[in-house]
């Protein structure tokens, strides 16, 4: 941050708080300059030559002159490898015990003087110098890990390391958490350090709020996911490969992972994209299932300001016939910005307001920030000091609570890596429930400490419990938001065990899906920001976090009516459909943009409500299989190179293809189609893929295409569930899955499977296992003469 940025920050938050920001930043930098001590002289190390090997469960240990490599294939097919004795546990990514080793996988000598482990889905080959190759059963190399290198401080301490890898020349990289420049990650360096970019971000900004060392690699050879299980600060440098022309040689793609410390260990899952995500979810935990009401339209604004304004907004939706399921209250409803409080002047009867809205079908969701105002008499601060022997808050190396400047002023930070602190924090959500809130969204939990310059995070020297192991903020920072989400989710579950908790968080790490979803954070208002918001949703889904969405319309600035509408139309097809804006960025209610936008926004809202049964089904399937709601175009055809390059459209489940309009003034757009027949759901026009087609995209709608043969659960005119069936192509069949909405509790999901086929000129729909019985009304579309 330069001097002009500092002046702006002081003007934004007030001169007193601005000066405190300068003081806090200076205090943090002074602490980090002294502790931890400078690394000093370092000794470089590589594995050396192979010495011996010891077979073990699912693989074994390969010993080198200066290191040891553990290889273990699990029953589910995931491959684990690690150096220097690192085990799968402890791990923040794994929800419990590590998967059992596969007894069929055996370590055996390789013909080239190394060793190999042959499993059902992968063969792991270890060279004499410590390179690790992951091959398909047919022998094609998916990934080659070069021998790693460590730099160990001569005086002792954490060793930093680098792991370089090679992938096929045609491979494309995806993932690494929430990346604004994705979903395809081109050549460049991506930091692994959860960061508040400071008010807004666009496609060129990195890192953002939720980073994770999870990369998905797609090539002709197959798809695989590689997860380097290390929470320390680091960076990943990617370079796409290049195929040789004529007699030229291929240049492989490369990946370089550098970590400041911690274990060098990795999990790899390979197969089709669906199998990869299923394996990753089996490893890192099933996604939390959002309540069905959280799949409806949601509205938020920083600055509602009062009960009267909340009622006015809800009345505006109702008077105009606009569906609304959830309304979010930002920090302006707190008393002096202090978490777990209410400003009684502006919200004199919040429980009464919540009850009134709930009777009208609208739930209230509350923001929750981790920073606690460090002031005696603040109930949360006082109770936190009584937790355990040393209190609940993060401390510096001298044992004093770390202080940072946030919205309430000078604050302390709960150490969520301590189980006692998580239990204490989770119990505090009783206050939110008593106020009538139905769910929470976690903000500012990277965590953020306002800074006049530099990184807006806690000192890297700050101390954390780390589940009793102890360590500093370099290791704990990236999992701070994840551990806070766990505290909140488990607290809500204890307080209301009969209801599924609703929680989404700005920051997190691998395994975040176990506790809820996430959202884009403060995405910049503009067409590039809209593109970035879609990239985030796609990338996070491939990392195992299926429930996410952007601030529709952008967080800052004032969107044009056209931009707002196009963003709104995109948001209607994303899992978390929420408008939101900064306190000084104007309103985001559809009627604020004129009658034409209002009419088209109403159509988008009604379309979302019509698809609610489909979203319920996708949510259940995400929990059961790990498949994200929103999928890249290559999801079912990863060998199609043209689809790997497609970043401006997506699949919603297996049945729908959504092509948002992300350019000013566009009323037509090109759409790349996967193989098969696709129907324009608005016009009924049929197109054959693979290939590219030009479709109409008037301001009233964005192109949405249905796969031929698809059976889609939708809400009928009477509010009941009906099946929308798109006619299969001649000689082909289709189908779809339906999971009925069982409420917001824990009823077991029943997956109903339907098939469609053409017989004697008519479309026949049958339910598998039920002798063809179909209990819902069926509407067939796509036949000649139909729309």
XYZ file of C-alpha atoms in Angstrom:
787
model
C 0.000 0.000 0.000
C 1.467 3.380 -1.022
C 0.946 6.765 0.629
C -2.149 7.587 -1.418
C -3.738 4.279 -0.413
C -2.940 5.068 3.207
C -4.616 8.466 2.922
C -7.673 6.842 1.400
C -7.800 4.206 4.131
C -7.620 6.881 6.836
C -10.449 8.824 5.185
C -12.508 5.656 4.854
C -12.381 4.513 8.469
C -11.708 7.797 10.270
C -8.460 9.413 11.353
C -8.359 7.833 14.809
C -8.846 4.315 13.505
C -6.470 5.046 10.634
C -3.717 5.957 13.093
C -4.447 2.782 15.041
C -4.067 0.844 11.779
C -0.603 2.322 11.297
C 0.308 1.424 14.865
C -0.999 -2.123 14.521
C 0.879 -2.672 11.252
C 4.088 -1.333 12.782
C 3.614 -3.567 15.838
C 3.076 -6.625 13.636
C 6.119 -5.980 11.478
C 8.297 -5.383 14.535
C 7.172 -8.712 16.007
C 7.819 -10.599 12.792
C 11.256 -9.010 12.435
C 12.335 -10.511 15.751
C 10.359 -13.727 16.074
C 10.731 -16.196 14.522
C 14.481 -15.678 14.293
C 16.049 -15.188 10.845
C 16.709 -18.529 9.172
C 20.430 -17.955 8.915
C 22.591 -20.515 7.133
C 20.786 -23.383 5.444
C 21.799 -26.812 4.258
C 20.297 -28.099 0.997
C 19.321 -31.763 0.755
C 17.990 -34.139 -1.913
C 16.980 -37.783 -1.408
C 20.171 -39.240 -2.888
C 20.476 -42.712 -4.378
C 18.114 -45.565 -3.639
C 19.349 -47.854 -0.859
C 16.575 -50.353 -0.061
C 12.848 -50.899 0.242
C 10.480 -52.376 2.821
C 7.048 -53.561 1.670
C 4.114 -52.590 3.886
C 0.311 -52.295 3.857
C -0.826 -50.840 0.526
C 2.753 -50.178 -0.597
C 5.798 -49.629 1.556
C 8.849 -47.496 2.299
C 11.596 -46.801 -0.232
C 14.824 -45.708 1.433
C 17.343 -43.354 -0.102
C 20.707 -42.158 1.105
C 19.306 -39.044 2.806
C 15.545 -39.549 2.982
C 12.684 -42.027 2.965
C 9.602 -42.185 0.758
C 6.360 -43.720 2.015
C 3.841 -44.932 -0.569
C 0.393 -46.156 0.384
C -2.572 -46.981 -1.855
C -5.920 -46.797 -0.058
C -8.911 -49.071 -0.526
C -10.746 -46.329 -2.442
C -7.890 -45.988 -4.934
C -6.343 -42.755 -3.629
C -2.527 -42.791 -3.552
C -0.654 -41.235 -0.632
C 3.066 -40.531 -0.706
C 5.251 -38.616 1.722
C 8.889 -37.957 2.578
C 10.791 -38.149 5.838
C 8.216 -40.201 7.743
C 5.227 -37.890 7.343
C 1.936 -39.751 7.887
C -1.561 -38.864 6.611
C -2.546 -37.680 10.093
C -2.770 -35.216 11.709
C -4.492 -33.344 8.932
C -7.051 -30.553 8.774
C -8.214 -31.835 5.381
C -9.220 -35.309 6.543
C -12.345 -35.462 8.738
C -11.302 -38.572 10.659
C -9.103 -41.612 10.271
C -7.116 -42.062 7.085
C -8.578 -44.597 4.643
C -7.467 -48.193 5.050
C -4.597 -49.398 2.838
C -5.453 -51.651 -0.091
C -4.020 -55.114 0.676
C -3.859 -55.881 -3.046
C -1.321 -53.090 -3.658
C 2.193 -54.484 -3.226
C 5.611 -52.853 -3.428
C 7.757 -54.747 -5.918
C 11.009 -54.208 -7.838
C 10.775 -52.286 -11.111
C 12.676 -53.433 -14.176
C 14.646 -50.148 -14.332
C 16.238 -50.572 -10.923
C 13.566 -48.752 -8.946
C 10.379 -49.918 -7.232
C 6.719 -49.806 -8.102
C 3.268 -50.267 -6.580
C 0.581 -51.554 -8.913
C -3.041 -50.774 -8.001
C -6.377 -50.960 -9.789
C -6.379 -47.341 -10.989
C -2.754 -46.203 -10.799
C 0.748 -47.598 -10.958
C 3.301 -45.728 -8.844
C 6.888 -46.034 -10.086
C 9.833 -44.800 -7.988
C 13.177 -44.200 -9.691
C 16.628 -44.724 -8.214
C 16.975 -40.977 -7.558
C 13.574 -40.395 -5.967
C 11.373 -39.405 -8.891
C 7.769 -40.634 -8.566
C 5.695 -41.424 -11.650
C 1.936 -41.924 -11.598
C 0.799 -44.032 -14.541
C -2.528 -45.255 -15.829
C -3.129 -49.029 -15.904
C -2.141 -48.806 -19.591
C 1.236 -47.317 -18.710
C 0.588 -43.696 -19.750
C 2.226 -41.148 -17.439
C -0.264 -38.808 -15.746
C 2.242 -37.041 -13.518
C 5.948 -37.231 -12.791
C 7.254 -35.881 -9.497
C 10.941 -35.003 -9.697
C 13.159 -35.637 -6.662
C 12.315 -32.949 -4.071
C 14.743 -30.563 -2.436
C 14.814 -29.288 1.161
C 16.593 -26.339 2.757
C 17.181 -27.016 6.462
C 18.358 -24.287 8.846
C 21.747 -25.255 10.256
C 20.643 -24.022 13.674
C 17.431 -26.087 13.561
C 13.837 -25.238 12.659
C 11.314 -25.918 9.936
C 12.734 -26.956 6.584
C 11.374 -25.290 3.483
C 11.026 -27.418 0.380
C 10.224 -27.478 -3.311
C 8.552 -30.212 -5.330
C 8.645 -29.989 -9.115
C 6.333 -32.031 -11.307
C 5.743 -32.703 -14.991
C 2.408 -33.419 -16.694
C 1.525 -34.215 -20.323
C 2.058 -31.484 -22.897
C -1.682 -31.172 -23.563
C -2.640 -30.940 -19.860
C -4.642 -28.063 -18.411
C -4.567 -26.993 -14.756
C -7.596 -26.124 -12.611
C -8.332 -25.606 -8.921
C -6.051 -24.173 -6.186
C -9.166 -22.884 -4.382
C -10.835 -19.615 -5.284
C -8.896 -18.018 -8.153
C -10.263 -15.000 -9.992
C -8.163 -15.714 -13.070
C -9.550 -19.218 -13.630
C -11.107 -21.594 -13.985
C -8.253 -22.714 -16.243
C -5.019 -21.736 -14.523
C -2.529 -20.548 -17.096
C 1.174 -20.099 -16.571
C 2.061 -18.051 -13.519
C 2.619 -18.159 -9.784
C -0.305 -18.627 -7.388
C 0.196 -17.892 -3.705
C -1.100 -20.169 -0.963
C -1.959 -17.570 1.667
C -5.605 -16.652 2.329
C -5.800 -12.911 1.803
C -8.318 -10.090 1.919
C -7.475 -8.149 -1.269
C -8.791 -4.976 0.325
C -12.241 -3.893 -0.777
C -12.558 -5.443 -4.226
C -10.837 -7.782 -6.659
C -10.853 -8.693 -10.324
C -9.355 -11.350 -12.596
C -5.773 -10.148 -12.095
C -5.782 -10.293 -8.307
C -4.141 -13.180 -6.458
C -4.279 -14.557 -3.830
C -7.824 -14.232 -2.550
C -9.738 -15.383 0.497
C -9.761 -19.162 0.035
C -6.631 -20.836 -1.282
C -5.891 -24.528 -1.116
C -3.137 -26.753 -2.556
C -5.625 -28.820 -4.576
C -4.963 -28.967 -8.305
C -7.014 -30.781 -10.924
C -5.132 -31.711 -14.089
C -6.974 -32.696 -17.287
C -5.213 -34.269 -20.266
C -5.788 -36.831 -23.014
C -4.242 -39.392 -20.662
C -6.928 -38.792 -18.063
C -7.898 -36.572 -15.142
C -6.234 -36.508 -11.750
C -6.354 -34.442 -8.579
C -3.187 -33.780 -6.567
C -3.433 -32.429 -3.021
C -0.284 -31.375 -1.161
C -1.425 -31.678 2.442
C 0.464 -28.773 3.959
C -1.112 -25.687 5.559
C 2.000 -23.485 5.539
C 2.427 -20.409 3.392
C 3.585 -21.335 -0.074
C 3.272 -20.774 -3.779
C 2.507 -22.861 -6.838
C 4.085 -22.014 -10.189
C 2.413 -23.498 -13.247
C 3.481 -23.639 -16.869
C 1.357 -25.266 -19.536
C 3.137 -27.588 -21.936
C 3.425 -27.417 -25.681
C 3.087 -30.219 -28.182
C 5.818 -30.531 -30.763
C 5.011 -29.686 -34.363
C 6.130 -32.102 -37.034
C 9.186 -33.912 -35.711
C 9.585 -31.589 -32.740
C 9.543 -32.858 -29.180
C 6.705 -32.230 -26.752
C 7.421 -29.833 -23.898
C 5.647 -31.149 -20.785
C 3.618 -28.935 -18.526
C 5.252 -28.209 -15.198
C 4.150 -27.520 -11.656
C 6.385 -26.283 -8.861
C 5.137 -26.278 -5.267
C 7.207 -24.323 -2.718
C 6.389 -24.357 0.988
C 7.962 -22.383 3.817
C 7.783 -25.412 6.117
C 5.723 -28.404 7.111
C 5.468 -31.931 5.747
C 5.991 -32.925 2.131
C 3.075 -35.250 1.557
C 0.567 -35.641 -1.232
C -2.658 -37.443 -2.134
C -3.536 -38.255 -5.750
C -6.904 -39.419 -7.094
C -7.285 -40.375 -10.763
C -10.075 -41.374 -13.131
C -12.944 -39.626 -14.879
C -13.795 -36.163 -13.471
C -16.812 -37.652 -11.663
C -14.700 -40.435 -10.146
C -11.971 -37.979 -9.162
C -14.390 -35.749 -7.244
C -16.043 -38.773 -5.674
C -12.649 -40.011 -4.487
C -11.621 -36.579 -3.233
C -14.895 -36.195 -1.328
C -14.484 -39.655 0.199
C -11.082 -38.509 1.406
C -11.843 -34.957 2.580
C -15.464 -35.346 3.691
C -18.950 -35.094 2.252
C -20.299 -31.583 1.625
C -22.716 -30.214 4.209
C -26.248 -30.272 2.853
C -27.771 -26.775 2.855
C -31.372 -26.439 4.051
C -33.750 -26.349 1.099
C -34.609 -22.698 1.775
C -30.936 -21.805 1.202
C -31.350 -22.864 -2.435
C -33.775 -19.999 -3.071
C -33.099 -16.314 -3.903
C -31.197 -14.379 -1.235
C -30.649 -10.675 -0.696
C -28.093 -8.736 1.307
C -26.742 -5.229 1.617
C -24.185 -3.702 3.927
C -26.245 -0.868 5.309
C -29.897 -1.918 5.740
C -29.625 0.105 8.909
C -32.952 -0.542 10.625
C -35.945 -2.827 11.012
C -37.981 -0.393 8.960
C -35.603 -0.692 6.009
C -35.624 -4.493 6.228
C -39.408 -4.508 6.177
C -39.402 -2.095 3.236
C -37.108 -4.360 1.213
C -39.115 -7.502 1.924
C -42.354 -5.650 1.146
C -40.810 -4.485 -2.123
C -40.197 -8.067 -3.174
C -43.692 -9.150 -2.173
C -45.508 -6.206 -3.754
C -43.791 -6.862 -7.067
C -44.373 -10.606 -6.956
C -40.670 -11.407 -6.651
C -39.631 -14.598 -4.824
C -37.310 -14.152 -1.821
C -36.128 -16.858 0.571
C -33.379 -15.267 2.659
C -32.328 -11.817 3.818
C -28.865 -11.225 5.301
C -27.923 -8.686 7.959
C -24.406 -7.265 7.728
C -22.272 -5.694 10.473
C -24.412 -2.566 10.650
C -26.972 -4.434 12.790
C -24.376 -5.004 15.543
C -23.964 -2.692 18.505
C -20.792 -0.719 17.700
C -19.752 -3.531 15.332
C -19.292 -5.980 18.217
C -20.070 -9.591 17.268
C -22.997 -11.354 19.000
C -24.727 -8.065 19.834
C -27.659 -6.073 18.431
C -28.094 -2.332 18.045
C -31.307 -1.964 20.070
C -32.068 1.499 18.731
C -32.193 0.430 15.092
C -33.393 -3.128 15.755
C -35.518 -2.898 18.921
C -37.241 -6.276 18.384
C -35.067 -8.443 16.181
C -36.699 -11.747 17.309
C -40.104 -10.301 16.474
C -38.871 -9.153 13.069
C -37.381 -12.588 12.365
C -40.639 -14.311 13.353
C -42.664 -11.975 11.166
C -40.420 -12.555 8.161
C -40.299 -16.299 8.681
C -44.103 -16.450 8.618
C -43.826 -14.686 5.265
C -41.370 -17.320 4.004
C -38.174 -15.279 4.501
C -35.316 -16.420 6.759
C -32.788 -14.126 8.405
C -29.057 -14.902 8.209
C -26.466 -13.087 10.322
C -22.902 -12.127 9.580
C -20.355 -13.320 12.162
C -16.802 -11.950 12.284
C -14.054 -13.583 14.382
C -12.465 -10.410 15.781
C -13.557 -9.672 19.374
C -13.329 -6.156 20.742
C -10.644 -6.184 23.447
C -12.595 -4.310 26.087
C -13.490 -5.302 29.635
C -17.260 -5.447 29.916
C -17.630 -6.925 26.450
C -19.293 -10.249 27.297
C -17.588 -12.221 24.532
C -14.156 -10.873 25.457
C -14.682 -11.507 29.158
C -15.913 -15.068 28.667
C -13.080 -15.787 26.243
C -10.474 -14.917 28.837
C -11.865 -17.704 31.041
C -11.428 -20.478 28.449
C -8.772 -23.019 29.433
C -5.626 -22.014 31.255
C -4.517 -19.201 28.965
C -7.786 -17.892 27.499
C -9.298 -18.285 24.060
C -7.264 -15.775 22.087
C -4.232 -16.006 19.821
C -1.075 -14.954 21.657
C 2.349 -13.688 20.709
C 5.552 -15.579 21.587
C 5.676 -13.744 24.937
C 2.235 -14.973 25.911
C 0.325 -11.729 25.364
C -2.888 -11.615 23.286
C -2.275 -10.463 19.721
C -4.100 -7.200 19.006
C -5.354 -6.081 15.634
C -7.489 -3.260 14.304
C -10.853 -4.345 12.844
C -14.360 -2.810 12.636
C -15.015 -2.679 16.415
C -11.610 -1.119 17.078
C -8.764 -2.888 18.863
C -9.545 -6.606 18.808
C -8.278 -10.020 19.799
C -8.699 -13.222 17.791
C -10.042 -16.581 19.007
C -7.650 -19.458 18.371
C -9.956 -21.847 16.540
C -7.192 -24.447 16.280
C -7.869 -25.184 19.972
C -10.782 -27.629 20.566
C -11.738 -25.824 23.796
C -11.993 -22.531 21.920
C -14.137 -24.087 19.195
C -16.540 -25.446 21.810
C -16.732 -22.055 23.557
C -17.263 -20.193 20.286
C -19.887 -22.625 19.050
C -21.921 -22.094 22.205
C -22.035 -18.343 21.481
C -24.271 -18.993 18.455
C -27.133 -19.554 20.872
C -27.404 -15.758 21.009
C -27.828 -15.627 17.209
C -30.502 -18.312 17.264
C -32.326 -16.540 20.093
C -32.448 -13.426 17.911
C -34.303 -15.451 15.280
C -31.499 -16.044 12.787
C -31.672 -19.252 10.765
C -28.045 -19.317 9.646
C -24.723 -17.474 9.599
C -22.114 -16.250 7.169
C -18.522 -15.881 8.318
C -16.637 -12.838 7.139
C -13.183 -11.293 7.740
C -11.881 -14.710 8.812
C -8.658 -14.998 6.798
C -8.231 -13.515 9.495
C -8.037 -9.794 8.776
C -6.233 -7.160 10.791
C -6.548 -3.752 9.101
C -3.134 -2.587 7.978
C -1.876 0.710 6.677
C 0.627 -1.224 4.597
C 1.563 -4.801 3.856
C -0.322 -8.026 4.445
C -3.599 -7.486 6.390
C -3.160 -10.600 8.539
C -1.873 -11.511 11.984
C 1.863 -11.593 12.738
C 3.443 -14.762 11.434
C 5.052 -15.138 14.820
C 1.648 -15.407 16.566
C 1.194 -18.672 18.465
C -1.615 -21.206 17.960
C -2.646 -24.422 19.692
C -2.890 -26.455 16.457
C -4.820 -29.220 18.225
C -2.252 -29.387 21.030
C 0.865 -29.604 18.833
C 1.608 -25.907 19.012
C 2.961 -23.752 16.222
C 2.938 -20.281 14.752
C 0.732 -18.380 12.340
C 2.701 -19.490 9.278
C 1.177 -22.930 9.771
C -2.205 -21.881 11.200
C -3.165 -18.951 8.965
C -4.607 -20.891 6.029
C -6.784 -23.122 8.238
C -8.047 -20.328 10.497
C -11.278 -19.870 8.509
C -11.724 -23.642 8.192
C -11.415 -24.118 11.961
C -13.820 -21.232 12.588
C -16.330 -22.849 10.214
C -15.997 -26.092 12.151
C -16.621 -24.260 15.423
C -19.737 -22.579 14.037
C -21.139 -25.649 12.306
C -20.649 -27.933 15.304
C -22.055 -25.277 17.635
C -25.210 -24.875 15.545
C -25.542 -28.642 15.359
C -25.362 -28.980 19.148
C -27.839 -26.162 19.680
C -30.404 -27.379 17.119
C -29.621 -31.011 16.314
C -32.910 -31.521 14.495
C -32.029 -28.924 11.795
C -29.291 -28.883 9.195
C -27.001 -25.914 9.946
C -26.651 -23.213 7.317
C -23.208 -21.648 7.210
C -20.989 -20.227 4.531
C -17.590 -18.666 4.978
C -15.376 -16.220 3.111
C -12.185 -18.080 4.001
C -11.361 -21.745 4.373
C -9.121 -24.556 3.207
C -9.276 -28.109 1.903
C -12.263 -29.839 3.501
C -14.238 -26.606 3.842
C -17.265 -28.331 2.313
C -17.821 -30.393 5.484
C -19.104 -27.300 7.280
C -20.824 -25.337 4.518
C -20.093 -23.254 1.464
C -18.452 -19.999 0.517
C -18.981 -16.939 -1.636
C -16.851 -14.761 -3.845
C -16.139 -12.041 -1.330
C -15.762 -8.459 -2.508
C -15.756 -8.963 -6.269
C -15.320 -5.761 -8.262
C -18.323 -4.353 -10.099
C -17.758 -4.651 -13.843
C -17.771 -7.195 -16.636
C -14.339 -8.560 -15.632
C -15.628 -8.999 -12.074
C -18.574 -10.973 -13.392
C -16.202 -13.292 -15.247
C -14.085 -13.679 -12.116
C -17.134 -14.630 -10.072
C -17.938 -17.522 -12.423
C -14.296 -18.635 -12.379
C -14.423 -18.829 -8.583
C -17.533 -20.999 -8.515
C -16.145 -23.421 -11.103
C -12.725 -23.649 -9.473
C -14.085 -24.164 -5.970
C -16.430 -26.899 -7.207
C -13.455 -28.799 -8.618
C -11.759 -28.478 -5.220
C -14.712 -30.153 -3.504
C -16.702 -27.073 -2.409
C -19.961 -27.318 -4.416
C -22.048 -24.585 -2.710
C -20.856 -21.090 -3.614
C -21.819 -17.962 -5.493
C -20.832 -14.304 -6.022
C -22.083 -10.948 -4.845
C -24.516 -10.501 -7.733
C -23.966 -7.088 -9.265
C -20.525 -6.750 -7.714
C -19.595 -5.568 -4.235
C -18.321 -2.073 -4.981
C -19.361 0.595 -7.429
C -22.577 1.043 -9.366
C -23.438 -1.532 -12.031
C -25.219 -0.411 -15.160
C -28.715 -1.836 -15.599
C -27.412 -4.170 -18.305
C -24.502 -5.463 -16.197
C -26.731 -5.947 -13.168
C -29.287 -7.898 -15.184
C -26.735 -10.136 -16.891
C -25.092 -10.865 -13.527
C -28.505 -11.515 -12.015
C -29.328 -13.955 -14.805
C -26.044 -15.774 -14.211
C -26.612 -15.877 -10.444
C -29.995 -17.535 -10.924
C -28.170 -20.672 -12.124
C -25.484 -20.762 -9.401
C -25.852 -22.665 -6.097
C -25.729 -19.569 -3.841
C -27.912 -16.928 -5.501
C -27.372 -13.735 -3.502
C -27.275 -10.035 -4.269
C -24.955 -8.009 -2.047
C -23.163 -4.658 -2.090
C -20.984 -2.341 -0.036
C -22.491 0.372 2.126
C -21.548 3.081 -0.395
C -22.269 1.108 -3.582
C -25.933 1.790 -4.056
C -28.809 -0.656 -3.940
C -29.089 -4.089 -5.497
C -32.890 -4.533 -5.464
C -34.166 -5.398 -8.965
C -36.654 -2.535 -9.066
C -33.882 0.040 -8.621
C -32.732 -0.504 -12.233
C -35.892 0.380 -14.100
C -39.040 -1.434 -15.287
C -37.347 -3.388 -18.085
C -34.698 -4.838 -15.777
C -37.363 -5.577 -13.178
C -39.429 -7.569 -15.672
C -36.438 -9.621 -16.811
C -35.183 -10.105 -13.242
C -38.638 -11.392 -12.298
C -38.365 -13.969 -15.075
C -34.943 -15.054 -13.781
C -36.281 -15.378 -10.225
C -39.284 -17.361 -11.390
C -37.001 -19.588 -13.432
C -34.867 -20.234 -10.370
C -37.921 -21.137 -8.316
C -39.134 -23.416 -11.080
C -35.791 -25.244 -10.937
C -35.782 -25.499 -7.137
C -36.448 -29.289 -7.196
C -33.490 -29.678 -9.553
C -31.253 -27.711 -7.166
C -32.477 -29.847 -4.260
C -31.509 -32.934 -6.256
C -28.086 -31.488 -7.154
C -27.435 -30.631 -3.490
C -28.220 -34.188 -2.426
C -26.093 -35.653 -5.199
C -23.190 -33.390 -4.250
C -23.323 -34.825 -0.737
C -23.570 -38.404 -1.999
C -21.048 -38.258 -4.841
C -19.004 -35.061 -4.528
C -20.132 -33.865 -7.965
C -20.510 -30.055 -7.928
C -23.750 -28.440 -9.031
C -21.811 -26.232 -11.466
C -19.418 -28.199 -13.662
C -16.930 -27.229 -16.362
C -17.909 -27.985 -19.932
C -15.416 -30.867 -20.139
C -16.954 -32.670 -17.134
C -18.378 -35.550 -19.169
C -15.871 -35.352 -22.024
C -12.436 -34.495 -20.655
C -10.773 -35.790 -23.837
C -12.467 -33.007 -25.855
C -9.722 -30.390 -26.023
C -12.046 -27.668 -27.291
C -14.211 -28.044 -24.189
C -11.140 -27.688 -21.937
C -10.661 -24.223 -23.393
C -14.273 -23.158 -22.736
C -14.459 -20.829 -19.708
C -17.568 -18.740 -20.374
C -20.233 -21.459 -20.036
C -20.921 -24.357 -17.689
C -23.021 -27.415 -17.047
C -25.622 -27.309 -14.293
C -25.786 -30.940 -13.288
C -25.891 -33.414 -16.157
C -28.935 -31.950 -17.871
C -28.487 -28.214 -18.479
C -25.882 -26.099 -20.258
C -25.834 -22.434 -19.173
C -24.166 -19.810 -21.382
C -24.188 -16.458 -19.542
C -23.742 -13.191 -21.392
C -20.602 -11.482 -20.124
C -20.051 -8.776 -22.701
C -21.619 -5.345 -22.993
C -24.247 -5.038 -25.702
C -24.260 -8.702 -26.741
C -27.586 -10.157 -27.901
C -26.133 -13.326 -29.465
C -23.279 -15.541 -28.387
C -21.312 -18.587 -29.502
C -21.780 -21.746 -27.453
C -19.465 -24.748 -27.574
C -21.545 -27.929 -27.317
C -20.507 -31.318 -25.955
C -21.433 -34.390 -27.981
C -25.133 -35.122 -28.459
C -28.313 -33.210 -29.169
C -29.100 -30.052 -27.198
C -32.335 -28.038 -27.098
C -32.627 -24.307 -26.537
C -35.048 -24.271 -23.591
C -36.554 -20.944 -24.693
C -37.107 -21.614 -28.396
C -37.054 -25.414 -28.611
C -34.447 -25.256 -31.386
C -32.272 -28.382 -31.544
C -28.508 -28.386 -32.091
C -26.073 -31.247 -32.602
C -22.739 -31.416 -30.861
C -19.837 -31.555 -30.661
C -19.269 -28.194 -32.246
C -19.981 -24.514 -31.870
C -23.317 -22.815 -32.534
C -24.524 -19.225 -32.469
C -27.623 -18.700 -30.332
C -29.830 -15.741 -29.512
C -29.299 -14.030 -26.156
C -31.773 -11.152 -25.910
C -31.702 -8.941 -22.848
C -34.654 -10.897 -21.467
C -32.692 -14.125 -20.956
C -29.400 -15.963 -21.275
C -29.064 -19.129 -23.354
C -29.860 -22.320 -21.449
C -29.789 -25.615 -23.319
C -31.112 -29.003 -22.213
C -29.518 -32.325 -23.068
C -31.689 -34.576 -25.234
C -33.256 -37.315 -23.141
C -32.863 -35.383 -19.894
C -35.433 -35.897 -17.149
C -35.416 -32.775 -14.956
C -37.445 -32.297 -11.750
C -39.129 -28.878 -11.760
C -41.832 -27.067 -9.824
C -45.165 -27.208 -11.632
C -47.786 -24.515 -11.887
C -49.556 -25.838 -8.779
C -46.305 -25.810 -6.764
C -45.917 -29.586 -6.908
C -43.069 -31.531 -8.450
C -43.282 -32.507 -12.095
C -40.842 -34.019 -14.598
C -39.713 -32.026 -17.606
C -38.480 -34.470 -20.241
C -36.533 -33.435 -23.324
C -37.113 -35.839 -26.190
C -34.233 -38.238 -26.824
C -32.658 -38.296 -30.257
C -33.789 -41.106 -32.539
C -32.335 -44.427 -31.479
C -31.034 -43.034 -28.187
C -32.242 -42.966 -24.602
C -31.785 -40.627 -21.677
C -32.669 -40.193 -18.077
C -32.253 -38.266 -14.872
C -32.275 -38.441 -11.097
C -34.755 -36.999 -8.622
C -34.281 -36.527 -4.879
C -37.391 -35.164 -3.238
C -37.195 -32.348 -0.709
C -37.468 -34.021 2.707
C -37.405 -30.753 4.673
C -34.555 -29.226 6.616
C -33.835 -32.150 8.908
C -31.787 -35.302 8.485
C -34.160 -37.604 6.600
C -32.277 -40.038 4.405
C -32.210 -39.128 0.736
C -34.030 -41.468 -1.635
C -32.599 -41.273 -5.130
C -35.184 -41.972 -7.834
C -33.841 -42.927 -11.259
C -35.828 -42.264 -14.422
C -35.198 -43.253 -18.013
C -36.579 -41.828 -21.247
C -36.799 -43.424 -24.670
C -38.782 -43.108 -27.892
C -41.221 -45.911 -28.724
C -43.756 -45.837 -31.545
C -43.251 -42.122 -32.040
C -43.869 -41.161 -28.439
C -41.565 -40.489 -25.501
C -41.794 -43.076 -22.742
C -40.636 -42.220 -19.207
C -40.135 -44.957 -16.613
C -38.851 -45.196 -13.089
C -36.216 -47.836 -12.536
C -37.170 -50.538 -10.058
C -40.805 -49.488 -9.935
C -42.124 -51.373 -12.968
C -42.264 -48.161 -14.931
C -44.495 -46.326 -12.470
C -44.132 -42.521 -12.513
C -45.779 -40.695 -9.634
C -45.390 -37.162 -11.040
C -46.921 -35.279 -13.948
C -44.699 -35.499 -17.025
C -44.246 -32.751 -19.591
C -42.418 -33.710 -22.767
C -40.550 -31.034 -24.717
C -38.490 -31.098 -27.867
C -40.904 -32.982 -30.103
C -41.677 -31.466 -33.535
C -44.051 -28.543 -33.193
C -43.309 -28.086 -29.485
C -41.418 -25.364 -27.662
